């Protein structure tokens, strides 16, 4: 059961919120989402070396600060609130967690310090053309040759796959699912951007043609690692969704308090009060689910798989509800390009299906509790 944040954690939230208010205003989000890279390299480096966000949850022996999932969740909640355009989720949540869970000490020593200091952008290329977010959808084969491992095939919906300097690829060998590190500059790698609804998250298709790859961890040991990584990632995404939902609610309330119709602010109308109250309940419930899951992740206890699916399912729908109602509160202008409501709605929709939609997580939750 989640208690409360410590004074240090509250100060971390204020620090990150102030930093992102300065570095990720709406104007900067709109500028970066129009670029191919989708992030500002100078801010990325500063975020790592002066604020310490990329290395926050990486153990100290690998160049990080050794904090935990609660602190990382606070950061992600604020990044969701600001719609930060940066390869943070792919690098810190997906790739760094996969390396930490892999048990491959050499890989951790090689890659984690570079992630912590901001010199390495990494991602995990899990999904294939069928869009499944579990290991059952992995078909890309890995072949062992006298010169080492090679990969052939394609991965789809790869988060920040166009800018990553390291791509971790789950592939199948004779022993089962295994993890491989691929240098995108290696022979046989082709990367192309994907058309996405949410331009604040850059996706790509990454293709391999007899591409040399380095085995991470034990051959055939990738399945259990991926399942744990996906649990942690679902928790992280739930925290980010909570921040986005709160931002959409804040935008709604501000508009309801200032827009005047028939001689009074529209927030005085009972129907709109009820709609806003319903959104508030959704956002607060989402926050409770996300914080409960963060606590389970921080303690790495037996409740983590259940809490992760519960939080991802609830926060996905709460964010969509808050973003959708924000547009409704704004009326016709809510659909215009100039009003930022659509940015949160698009992020809510992309996050809804990222790592599996609410239906998939409810099904997983039912299986995990034996229903």
Short mmCIF file of C-alpha atoms in Angstrom, two decimals:
data_model
loop_
_atom_site.label_atom_id
_atom_site.label_comp_id
_atom_site.label_asym_id
_atom_site.label_seq_id
_atom_site.Cartn_x
_atom_site.Cartn_y
_atom_site.Cartn_z
CA UNK A 1 0.00 0.00 0.00
CA UNK A 2 1.47 3.37 -1.02
CA UNK A 3 2.04 5.77 1.89
CA UNK A 4 3.40 9.18 0.96
CA UNK A 5 6.39 10.75 -0.70
CA UNK A 6 9.42 11.78 1.34
CA UNK A 7 10.61 15.37 1.48
CA UNK A 8 13.45 14.49 -0.93
CA UNK A 9 11.01 12.98 -3.41
CA UNK A 10 8.76 16.06 -3.23
CA UNK A 11 11.80 18.25 -3.90
CA UNK A 12 12.71 16.05 -6.87
CA UNK A 13 9.22 16.58 -8.29
CA UNK A 14 9.50 20.36 -7.94
CA UNK A 15 12.97 20.36 -9.51
CA UNK A 16 11.86 18.30 -12.52
CA UNK A 17 8.63 20.29 -12.94
CA UNK A 18 10.52 23.59 -12.94
CA UNK A 19 13.13 22.22 -15.35
CA UNK A 20 10.55 20.92 -17.81
CA UNK A 21 8.48 24.11 -17.55
CA UNK A 22 11.58 25.89 -18.88
CA UNK A 23 12.79 23.25 -21.39
CA UNK A 24 9.54 21.72 -22.64
CA UNK A 25 6.96 24.49 -23.07
CA UNK A 26 4.25 24.00 -25.68
CA UNK A 27 6.26 25.95 -28.28
CA UNK A 28 9.22 23.58 -27.88
CA UNK A 29 6.99 20.49 -28.04
CA UNK A 30 5.53 21.74 -31.33
CA UNK A 31 9.02 22.53 -32.71
CA UNK A 32 10.51 19.14 -31.83
CA UNK A 33 7.56 17.03 -32.98
CA UNK A 34 8.09 18.52 -36.45
CA UNK A 35 11.71 17.32 -36.62
CA UNK A 36 12.95 13.90 -37.70
CA UNK A 37 14.96 13.42 -34.51
CA UNK A 38 12.13 14.43 -32.18
CA UNK A 39 14.35 15.73 -29.39
CA UNK A 40 16.85 18.46 -28.55
CA UNK A 41 20.39 16.99 -28.18
CA UNK A 42 21.56 19.91 -26.01
CA UNK A 43 18.66 19.46 -23.56
CA UNK A 44 19.20 15.68 -23.59
CA UNK A 45 22.85 16.13 -22.59
CA UNK A 46 22.04 18.73 -19.95
CA UNK A 47 19.27 16.53 -18.57
CA UNK A 48 21.82 13.74 -18.04
CA UNK A 49 24.90 15.62 -16.88
CA UNK A 50 23.47 18.54 -14.90
CA UNK A 51 20.08 17.26 -13.71
CA UNK A 52 20.96 13.55 -13.62
CA UNK A 53 17.66 12.19 -14.90
CA UNK A 54 18.91 9.44 -17.25
CA UNK A 55 21.05 7.90 -14.51
CA UNK A 56 18.58 8.45 -11.68
CA UNK A 57 17.55 4.79 -11.27
CA UNK A 58 20.77 3.21 -12.55
CA UNK A 59 22.91 1.70 -9.76
CA UNK A 60 25.94 3.71 -8.69
CA UNK A 61 28.42 1.04 -9.84
CA UNK A 62 27.25 1.69 -13.41
CA UNK A 63 27.50 5.47 -13.23
CA UNK A 64 24.00 6.21 -11.98
CA UNK A 65 22.58 7.62 -8.76
CA UNK A 66 21.02 4.46 -7.41
CA UNK A 67 17.49 5.75 -6.83
CA UNK A 68 14.47 3.51 -7.40
CA UNK A 69 11.21 3.18 -9.30
CA UNK A 70 9.38 5.64 -7.05
CA UNK A 71 11.77 8.43 -8.01
CA UNK A 72 11.74 7.39 -11.67
CA UNK A 73 7.94 7.38 -11.57
CA UNK A 74 7.91 10.93 -10.26
CA UNK A 75 10.12 12.01 -13.16
CA UNK A 76 7.94 10.21 -15.71
CA UNK A 77 4.76 11.72 -14.28
CA UNK A 78 6.24 15.20 -14.77
CA UNK A 79 7.46 14.30 -18.27
CA UNK A 80 3.95 13.16 -19.15
CA UNK A 81 2.54 16.41 -17.82
CA UNK A 82 4.95 18.38 -20.05
CA UNK A 83 4.65 16.07 -23.10
CA UNK A 84 8.45 15.95 -23.16
CA UNK A 85 9.85 15.11 -26.59
CA UNK A 86 12.94 13.01 -25.82
CA UNK A 87 14.07 9.37 -26.08
CA UNK A 88 13.78 8.97 -22.30
CA UNK A 89 11.26 6.14 -22.13
CA UNK A 90 13.05 4.06 -24.77
CA UNK A 91 16.51 4.59 -23.29
CA UNK A 92 15.94 4.67 -19.54
CA UNK A 93 12.82 2.57 -19.06
CA UNK A 94 13.08 -0.03 -21.83
CA UNK A 95 16.78 -0.42 -22.64
CA UNK A 96 18.40 0.27 -19.25
CA UNK A 97 15.89 -1.98 -17.47
CA UNK A 98 16.51 -4.78 -19.98
CA UNK A 99 20.25 -4.53 -19.43
CA UNK A 100 19.84 -4.53 -15.64
CA UNK A 101 17.53 -7.54 -15.76
CA UNK A 102 19.67 -9.48 -18.26
CA UNK A 103 22.26 -10.56 -15.71
CA UNK A 104 24.98 -9.84 -18.30
CA UNK A 105 27.63 -8.00 -16.27
CA UNK A 106 29.79 -7.20 -19.29
CA UNK A 107 26.84 -5.62 -21.13
CA UNK A 108 25.88 -3.60 -18.08
CA UNK A 109 29.44 -2.30 -17.70
CA UNK A 110 29.60 -1.47 -21.41
CA UNK A 111 26.28 0.34 -21.89
CA UNK A 112 24.79 1.63 -18.63
CA UNK A 113 27.43 4.33 -17.86
CA UNK A 114 26.90 5.78 -21.34
CA UNK A 115 23.12 5.82 -20.81
CA UNK A 116 23.60 7.55 -17.46
CA UNK A 117 25.79 10.32 -18.88
CA UNK A 118 23.53 10.90 -21.89
CA UNK A 119 26.04 9.79 -24.54
CA UNK A 120 24.02 6.70 -25.55
CA UNK A 121 20.43 6.57 -26.80
CA UNK A 122 19.06 3.05 -26.75
CA UNK A 123 15.83 1.21 -27.36
CA UNK A 124 14.27 -2.25 -27.37
CA UNK A 125 12.87 -3.53 -30.68
CA UNK A 126 10.24 -5.98 -29.46
CA UNK A 127 7.16 -5.82 -31.65
CA UNK A 128 6.82 -7.17 -35.14
CA UNK A 129 4.25 -6.58 -37.84
CA UNK A 130 1.40 -8.14 -35.80
CA UNK A 131 1.90 -5.51 -33.08
CA UNK A 132 1.95 -7.96 -30.16
CA UNK A 133 3.56 -6.68 -26.96
CA UNK A 134 4.58 -10.05 -25.57
CA UNK A 135 7.16 -12.68 -26.40
CA UNK A 136 4.67 -14.83 -28.33
CA UNK A 137 4.91 -12.42 -31.26
CA UNK A 138 8.68 -12.75 -31.65
CA UNK A 139 9.65 -14.57 -34.85
CA UNK A 140 12.87 -12.86 -35.97
CA UNK A 141 15.52 -15.61 -36.10
CA UNK A 142 19.06 -15.37 -34.78
CA UNK A 143 21.65 -17.57 -36.47
CA UNK A 144 24.94 -18.62 -34.96
CA UNK A 145 27.87 -18.68 -37.38
CA UNK A 146 31.59 -19.21 -36.88
CA UNK A 147 31.91 -15.40 -36.84
CA UNK A 148 29.18 -14.90 -34.25
CA UNK A 149 25.42 -14.22 -34.22
CA UNK A 150 23.45 -12.62 -37.05
CA UNK A 151 19.84 -11.42 -37.27
CA UNK A 152 17.47 -11.26 -40.24
CA UNK A 153 13.94 -9.87 -40.22
CA UNK A 154 12.04 -6.73 -39.26
CA UNK A 155 10.83 -5.05 -36.10
CA UNK A 156 7.96 -2.56 -36.14
CA UNK A 157 6.77 0.25 -33.84
CA UNK A 158 10.29 0.67 -32.46
CA UNK A 159 10.26 3.63 -30.11
CA UNK A 160 13.01 6.10 -31.10
CA UNK A 161 14.32 3.45 -33.46
CA UNK A 162 15.56 6.11 -35.87
CA UNK A 163 17.83 7.89 -33.37
CA UNK A 164 18.96 5.06 -31.09
CA UNK A 165 22.68 4.23 -31.03
CA UNK A 166 21.94 0.82 -29.54
CA UNK A 167 19.03 -1.45 -30.43
CA UNK A 168 18.32 -4.40 -28.15
CA UNK A 169 16.55 -7.05 -30.20
CA UNK A 170 14.68 -10.07 -28.83
CA UNK A 171 15.02 -12.90 -31.37
CA UNK A 172 14.54 -16.65 -31.52
CA UNK A 173 17.35 -19.19 -31.39
CA UNK A 174 17.20 -22.98 -31.05
CA UNK A 175 17.12 -22.47 -27.26
CA UNK A 176 14.24 -19.97 -27.32
CA UNK A 177 13.96 -16.20 -27.06
CA UNK A 178 17.31 -14.50 -26.63
CA UNK A 179 18.40 -10.87 -26.42
CA UNK A 180 20.87 -9.28 -28.79
CA UNK A 181 22.61 -5.92 -28.94
CA UNK A 182 22.77 -4.41 -32.42
CA UNK A 183 24.75 -1.40 -33.56
CA UNK A 184 22.40 0.45 -35.98
CA UNK A 185 25.47 1.43 -38.03
CA UNK A 186 26.29 -2.23 -38.67
CA UNK A 187 25.94 -3.87 -42.07
CA UNK A 188 22.44 -4.95 -43.04
CA UNK A 189 20.49 -2.51 -40.85
CA UNK A 190 17.81 -0.36 -42.48
CA UNK A 191 15.76 2.12 -40.52
CA UNK A 192 12.79 4.14 -41.69
CA UNK A 193 10.33 6.34 -39.81
CA UNK A 194 6.76 5.20 -39.21
CA UNK A 195 3.76 7.46 -39.72
CA UNK A 196 2.28 8.02 -36.25
CA UNK A 197 -0.75 9.75 -34.78
CA UNK A 198 1.31 11.11 -31.89
CA UNK A 199 4.26 13.05 -33.28
CA UNK A 200 5.70 13.56 -29.79
CA UNK A 201 6.70 9.87 -29.85
CA UNK A 202 8.86 8.83 -32.80
CA UNK A 203 8.45 5.27 -34.08
CA UNK A 204 10.41 3.40 -36.73
CA UNK A 205 10.66 0.16 -38.64
CA UNK A 206 14.06 -1.48 -38.20
CA UNK A 207 15.09 -4.21 -40.65
CA UNK A 208 18.01 -6.62 -40.35
CA UNK A 209 19.69 -8.54 -43.15
CA UNK A 210 22.31 -10.94 -41.82
CA UNK A 211 23.21 -8.23 -39.34
CA UNK A 212 25.95 -9.01 -36.78
CA UNK A 213 24.63 -9.02 -33.22
CA UNK A 214 26.01 -9.53 -29.73
CA UNK A 215 24.22 -11.97 -27.41
CA UNK A 216 23.10 -10.39 -24.12
CA UNK A 217 22.72 -12.76 -21.20
CA UNK A 218 22.18 -16.47 -21.68
CA UNK A 219 20.97 -17.96 -24.94
CA UNK A 220 17.28 -18.80 -24.52
CA UNK A 221 17.00 -16.68 -21.37
CA UNK A 222 15.29 -13.67 -22.93
CA UNK A 223 11.67 -14.61 -22.23
CA UNK A 224 11.67 -14.21 -18.42
CA UNK A 225 13.75 -11.03 -18.74
CA UNK A 226 11.28 -9.50 -21.20
CA UNK A 227 8.29 -10.33 -19.03
CA UNK A 228 9.82 -8.52 -16.08
CA UNK A 229 10.86 -5.56 -18.24
CA UNK A 230 7.32 -5.25 -19.64
CA UNK A 231 5.91 -5.22 -16.11
CA UNK A 232 8.25 -2.40 -15.07
CA UNK A 233 7.58 -0.54 -18.33
CA UNK A 234 3.80 -0.76 -17.85
CA UNK A 235 4.20 0.80 -14.41
CA UNK A 236 6.39 3.55 -15.83
CA UNK A 237 3.91 4.29 -18.61
CA UNK A 238 1.04 4.43 -16.11
CA UNK A 239 2.92 7.11 -14.18
CA UNK A 240 3.51 9.07 -17.40
CA UNK A 241 -0.17 8.75 -18.36
CA UNK A 242 -1.19 10.07 -14.95
CA UNK A 243 0.86 13.21 -15.54
CA UNK A 244 -0.71 13.72 -18.96
CA UNK A 245 -4.22 13.23 -17.57
CA UNK A 246 -3.57 15.77 -14.82
CA UNK A 247 -2.32 18.30 -17.38
CA UNK A 248 -5.48 17.82 -19.48
CA UNK A 249 -7.65 18.29 -16.38
CA UNK A 250 -5.72 21.42 -15.37
CA UNK A 251 -6.23 22.84 -18.87
CA UNK A 252 -9.96 22.09 -18.65
CA UNK A 253 -10.38 23.75 -15.25
CA UNK A 254 -8.48 26.84 -16.34
CA UNK A 255 -10.74 27.22 -19.37
CA UNK A 256 -13.92 26.60 -17.35
CA UNK A 257 -12.86 29.33 -14.93
CA UNK A 258 -12.17 31.97 -17.59
CA UNK A 259 -14.53 31.37 -20.55
CA UNK A 260 -17.67 33.52 -20.20
CA UNK A 261 -21.04 32.66 -21.77
CA UNK A 262 -24.42 34.24 -21.02
CA UNK A 263 -22.83 36.56 -18.49
CA UNK A 264 -21.03 33.95 -16.36
CA UNK A 265 -18.01 31.66 -16.55
CA UNK A 266 -19.00 28.36 -18.13
CA UNK A 267 -17.65 26.46 -15.11
CA UNK A 268 -20.71 27.72 -13.22
CA UNK A 269 -23.03 25.57 -15.36
CA UNK A 270 -24.06 22.46 -13.47
CA UNK A 271 -23.65 20.05 -16.39
CA UNK A 272 -20.03 21.11 -16.91
CA UNK A 273 -19.34 20.93 -13.17
CA UNK A 274 -20.49 17.32 -13.18
CA UNK A 275 -18.34 16.49 -16.22
CA UNK A 276 -15.28 18.08 -14.60
CA UNK A 277 -15.94 16.22 -11.34
CA UNK A 278 -16.11 12.92 -13.23
CA UNK A 279 -12.74 13.64 -14.86
CA UNK A 280 -11.25 14.53 -11.47
CA UNK A 281 -12.37 11.16 -10.08
CA UNK A 282 -10.80 9.37 -13.04
CA UNK A 283 -7.50 11.22 -12.68
CA UNK A 284 -7.28 10.68 -8.91
CA UNK A 285 -8.13 6.99 -9.29
CA UNK A 286 -5.47 6.67 -12.00
CA UNK A 287 -2.94 8.32 -9.70
CA UNK A 288 -3.76 5.86 -6.92
CA UNK A 289 -3.32 2.90 -9.28
CA UNK A 290 -0.04 4.26 -10.66
CA UNK A 291 1.42 4.96 -7.20
CA UNK A 292 0.40 1.51 -5.97
CA UNK A 293 2.19 -0.01 -8.96
CA UNK A 294 5.26 2.17 -8.41
CA UNK A 295 5.42 0.94 -4.82
CA UNK A 296 5.26 -2.67 -6.03
CA UNK A 297 8.00 -1.94 -8.58
CA UNK A 298 10.19 -0.21 -6.01
CA UNK A 299 9.88 -3.19 -3.67
CA UNK A 300 9.98 -5.66 -6.58
CA UNK A 301 7.43 -7.74 -4.71
CA UNK A 302 5.03 -10.47 -5.85
CA UNK A 303 2.27 -7.92 -6.53
CA UNK A 304 4.21 -6.29 -9.38
CA UNK A 305 2.67 -8.22 -12.33
CA UNK A 306 -0.88 -7.67 -11.04
CA UNK A 307 -0.28 -4.03 -10.09
CA UNK A 308 1.36 -3.31 -13.45
CA UNK A 309 -1.57 -4.59 -15.51
CA UNK A 310 -4.12 -2.93 -13.21
CA UNK A 311 -2.35 0.44 -13.46
CA UNK A 312 -1.77 0.27 -17.23
CA UNK A 313 -5.40 -0.65 -17.93
CA UNK A 314 -6.88 2.04 -15.67
CA UNK A 315 -4.45 4.86 -16.51
CA UNK A 316 -4.84 4.27 -20.26
CA UNK A 317 -8.58 4.89 -20.11
CA UNK A 318 -8.34 7.72 -17.60
CA UNK A 319 -5.88 9.63 -19.80
CA UNK A 320 -8.09 9.18 -22.86
CA UNK A 321 -11.13 10.35 -20.88
CA UNK A 322 -9.37 13.44 -19.51
CA UNK A 323 -7.94 14.38 -22.92
CA UNK A 324 -11.26 13.79 -24.70
CA UNK A 325 -13.29 15.81 -22.19
CA UNK A 326 -10.73 18.62 -22.38
CA UNK A 327 -11.59 18.98 -26.06
CA UNK A 328 -15.31 18.88 -25.25
CA UNK A 329 -14.95 21.63 -22.64
CA UNK A 330 -13.21 23.84 -25.20
CA UNK A 331 -16.04 23.37 -27.72
CA UNK A 332 -15.30 23.85 -31.43
CA UNK A 333 -11.94 25.52 -30.81
CA UNK A 334 -10.82 22.37 -28.97
CA UNK A 335 -10.38 20.67 -32.33
CA UNK A 336 -8.17 23.38 -33.79
CA UNK A 337 -4.42 23.06 -34.30
CA UNK A 338 -3.74 26.20 -32.26
CA UNK A 339 -5.23 24.81 -29.02
CA UNK A 340 -2.87 22.22 -27.43
CA UNK A 341 -5.75 19.93 -26.38
CA UNK A 342 -5.14 17.72 -29.43
CA UNK A 343 -1.52 17.12 -28.41
CA UNK A 344 -2.65 15.46 -25.17
CA UNK A 345 -5.41 13.55 -26.92
CA UNK A 346 -2.96 12.11 -29.46
CA UNK A 347 -0.48 11.19 -26.70
CA UNK A 348 -3.32 9.56 -24.76
CA UNK A 349 -4.34 7.49 -27.77
CA UNK A 350 -0.78 6.41 -28.59
CA UNK A 351 -0.07 5.53 -24.95
CA UNK A 352 -3.34 3.60 -24.81
CA UNK A 353 -2.01 0.94 -27.22
CA UNK A 354 1.70 1.23 -26.38
CA UNK A 355 2.75 -1.89 -24.37
CA UNK A 356 -0.73 -3.38 -24.83
CA UNK A 357 -4.19 -1.81 -24.55
CA UNK A 358 -6.53 -1.90 -21.56
CA UNK A 359 -8.28 -5.04 -22.82
CA UNK A 360 -5.00 -6.97 -23.08
CA UNK A 361 -3.94 -5.91 -19.59
CA UNK A 362 -7.32 -6.79 -18.08
CA UNK A 363 -7.02 -10.22 -19.66
CA UNK A 364 -3.51 -10.57 -18.24
CA UNK A 365 -4.76 -9.37 -14.85
CA UNK A 366 -7.56 -11.95 -14.88
CA UNK A 367 -5.12 -14.74 -15.66
CA UNK A 368 -2.73 -13.59 -12.95
CA UNK A 369 -5.36 -13.57 -10.22
CA UNK A 370 -6.88 -16.84 -11.47
CA UNK A 371 -10.24 -15.52 -12.69
#
